[in-house]
Amino acid sequence: MSNPIRILADHLVNQIAAGEVVERPAAVIKELIENSLDAGCGQIEIDIEQGGVKRLRVRDDGCGIPREQLELALSRHATSKVAELADLEAVATLGFRGEALPSIASVSRLTLTSRAEEDAENAWEVSVGADGRLISPRPAAHPRGTSVDVRDLFFNTPARRKFLRTEKTEFDHIEQVVRRVALARPEIGIQLRHNGKGVLSLGASGGDEARVLERLDRLLGKGFGEQSLAVDESAVDLRLYGWVMRPAFSRSQPDQQFFYVNGRMVRDKLVTHAVRQAFSDVLHHARHPAYVLFLQTPSRLVDVNVHPAKHEVRFRESRQVHDFIYRALHRRLSQGTLGSEEEPADASPRVEHSETPGEPLFEPTSGGASAVTTPRPRTGARSGAFAPNDRVRDSRQNYQSDLAFQRPPPNERILASATEPRGEVGAEPEPESEAAPRQSMPPLGFALGQLNGVYLLAQAVDGLILVDIHAAHERIGYERLKRAWKTDDVVRQPLLVPVSVQVAPREAELFEAHAESIARLGLVVDRIDAGSLVVREVPALLRQADMERMLRDLIADLSEHGRSTRLEEAIDAVLATLACHTSVRANRRLTLDEMNGLLREMERVERIDQCNHGRPTWVKLTHEELDRLFLRGR
């Protein structure tokens, strides 16, 4: 005979729910911190003992909980954040389910102490007994705000406790949660202590951008703010802002990827795909981008009620969100640190490659005075190593006369610094002939010479520029090939023997719905029956590719993301190889005019900060960094 159907006790229901909400001590900290943030706090103090197993305490200075609602706060499905279905469809708070506190209390010894804003006399404390029963509120000493003290986590569920890792591992997870919150809310001061020792102490930013960048460096490593690109894009009801690390400073692991939707840290495959796609043309496939990004969207357009842990969200217009994130990041990465704008196809400079010594590799196509002069004979081992100042001045004059025809992209930060005096003690004044053209000096300055046949040295307004010649020329050639490919009609290659591919009927229907747009990229595929596709024409550049595998990958992308860039990525890979093989090789000696021509082209080309493989193409040593190297001013 089967067991009779019965209603479970509330305490047992809470313990079952705790299996979804309370996975480990870090999950407890996440829930408690989110409650503090929803309470409008300005300061959070977190105390941890033995990795959170012995004790976790979170104290805030938020609005507090009135005495008459303390017991209710520990009741299942009791919340102040959702009252009706309409509220659930547009959740604007981090917490809303009313499950966290009772679930935590069911697997620990929990004490809740709070003093509400309107209670000027006393704080009140309520706790949960081992049997799950509430102990009536009693007076306590506490400033305005709330403290939640969780002791002996999983003391009554020993099976769950066996799955916990070492004290260090559990605390590392807690620290990661706190760092994620600290990145999202720089206006909140946060203190984290473990076993009585201070681990993290972050003051509130107070809206100061410099302090926000300082917090980034403290949480993600020194230099993150300096080496990252600020993003701020808006479209319709969407806004994406934050920071992405320059591709040249990518990471071997995806350990610095933080994405927030309306202030909530999420892990979403759609978002990850959009970000990865934006980086696909500037990042080696084995590397991972680093970023801290915030997406703001109306609450009604995102569903956060997907999982009890609230790590996942579902967008009502997922395709729109995906495309917006991709385009915003793609545009910012195209601009790079120079902030260059896309040039019209007919205005792009011409890059000439030559293996004949003395023949210029780079020359402008505009009218007016050309920066390329008669090639000078190379004599002696020092030829091309360092150029005399008069040659640099000549190049500046040529540049000045050509300004009306060559329009280098603006760089407000560098040009603004040109008018500021350095003001260093003991610094020698510049000659008037050198200082006069500073305001109109281009972002990458003027060439000084070549080092080891590999690097180009240039003098800029605010320091010394070092360029990897091969990497820079590779990116220039690659972007030119891509532009030519996109502006010309796509060349198709008909197959003598069409390739037949068997797929599921639903996959054939999916591909057929996108066949027209894919055909514009040169891939012509017909559906001949319920589950058969036939490849008849392919892009000429991909005539040697495995088209059956390509087709199956396209269908997989369309099924998961609603779009695919497999063809574009495959074509780009071929173009990148062509650009690499035709770029300037090491030990190829350039004239000073060729070097300046390369610098001017770099200022015009998108994504010039890194080559096709993700390596940096140029770096800058500022005056201050150079002075530190030589101990000047000390």
Phi, psi and omega in degrees: 000133181286158179292147180289153176284132181219159176275130181287149175294148181303319182296321178290322177300317179296322179292324177294316178296327180297334178297333178270324186270319187251087179278322183201174181306324180299326179293325177296313180300318180301312182295318182291320179294319179298323176297321179295318179294320178295335179278001176075036182285162174243350182213137177231132175243131184235124178242130183235140174230133179052051177067014179097351181287318180281317183201141169224129177226131178237123179239136179227171178246036181283200187288342179078175181237127178298155183305314186291349180251359182299311180296323179295328180297336180260010178267148182294138179059035174251123183207153177261004191256343179224130179242331182210175184301322180300325178293322181292332181279352179216059183289126181248000179253164180285320177254153179194348188276338181072025183250335191299302185299311178297326178293317178295317181296333182285344182236022181201180172256102189252138174233129181245121180237133183208152174225115184283163180301319185279352181263101185272352187258304190230155165261161181228151186230138176224145181224168182244129179285172181297335180270003179091001181274144180280140172264129187308148180301144178224154181298150180209164176262122182193137175289177179301134182127197186222144171235135173241119183249116183246118181241152174052059181298134181064026181295330181257007174228072186301332179297320179292325183294330181294338182276351179289150180269196181292164180302317181296316181296316180295321179291325177301321178294320177297314181299323179296320177298315181296321179295321179298318178294318182296326177291322184282331186232072180295343180281356180256130173280138185226132175239130178233126179233143177231121183054039177084355181257136178292129179250320183217131177222105184239122176279157178294142184286333182063025180080005180277118183298323180298322179288330175295315178295325177296321178294321176303314180296321181292323184273330186243001179108142181300132179102351181299313181297321183288323185265008181255162178252127179285137180239135173203098183232143179227148176199128181054243181259013185248143173220130177241125179215165182137215185219141171236134178291139178305140184306330180295343180247038178291174186236159180281343180230153178277053187264357177231058178236107184237118181232131184236135175248114184052041177085357182259126177291126182228158171239110188226128182294325179297315179295314180301319179295317181296318180293314181299321179295321179295328181270356190300330185268358183229007187227136174295143187298338181269359181254164183232138178287156174242137182197157169230106188232145181235127177250123176253128179212151177306138184302331182289344183264003179223134181257114180262357182268057183257322183216144181305326181284348175062029176277339186247151175226165176228123181272137179288330176241070188296321180296318180296317180296315179302310183294323179295314179298314181300311184293321181297315180288321179300318180294318182291320179292329177295324181287325180064199182283339179279347179067032184287146177260156181294131180270148174300153184299324183278353181257002183288141180290156181268131178250118180253133177252132183218143176260002181273118181303136178092342178277131186295135177276327186232131174209146180285154179262352184287165177283189179081195183293130178270145178278356181262124179247181179301128182303137179269142178293143179266120180229138176080162183291338184269004182300128178079359184288307177219134183268140175297158184298328182294328178289323176296318180296322177299318180296323177297317181296318177299319179297318180298317182289342183259003185299326183293339183253325178258122182249089179293148181296147182289150173221089190299323183294316181288316183293326179295324182289346182294331183270356182268128177291144181289323173065030182270142180292128176085000181286138181280138179293147179281148173297149183300325181295333179275325187280335187302312186271014186299321184295333182255014177291135181293162185305320181264010173068206183235145186293141173255324181170190185238143182241121178057021180069008185242318187248146175254133177252133182223147177263119178253177181303316189243022176161202183250128179260133174242127185241132169279107190299314182297315182297318181294315181294327178297315179295319179300312180296321180296313180295325179293319178295320179297318180295319179295321180295320184283331183273332178274161175295139181293129180275122180259151178240107176295142180269131177296321177241103181303148181263121179264134181231126178267126180225172176291149181306319180293328177290322177296319178296318180298314181293321181299327179292336181251006187300322184295314180293324179291326179296331178295341177268001175104358181256110182254118183230133177250148173260122185256338171203193189305319184231026182237128175241145180233123178274119184252326179223147181228159173301136185303325180293341184249024184295339179265000185283160175281097189286332177295315178295319178300316182295317180294322177295321177300315181296320179298318178295316180298323180292321185271321188244352180081359178202167179212144176241021182302316181296312180300319181293321178294318178295316179300324179297319177295316180295324179295320178296318178299317181296321180296318184286341182252006181274168183298131181271163177299149178070011173276112183285128179251149172285165179299323179292323176295322178296315179295324175298320178296317180299318181294322178292322178301324181290343182262339191269141176290153175055031184287348183295338180217156180280185183294341182258005177093001179280149178294144178264335181206152175224162180233136169254112182289167177302319181296320179293320177295319179297322179294324179299326183253013175058031179287144179083003179259000000 
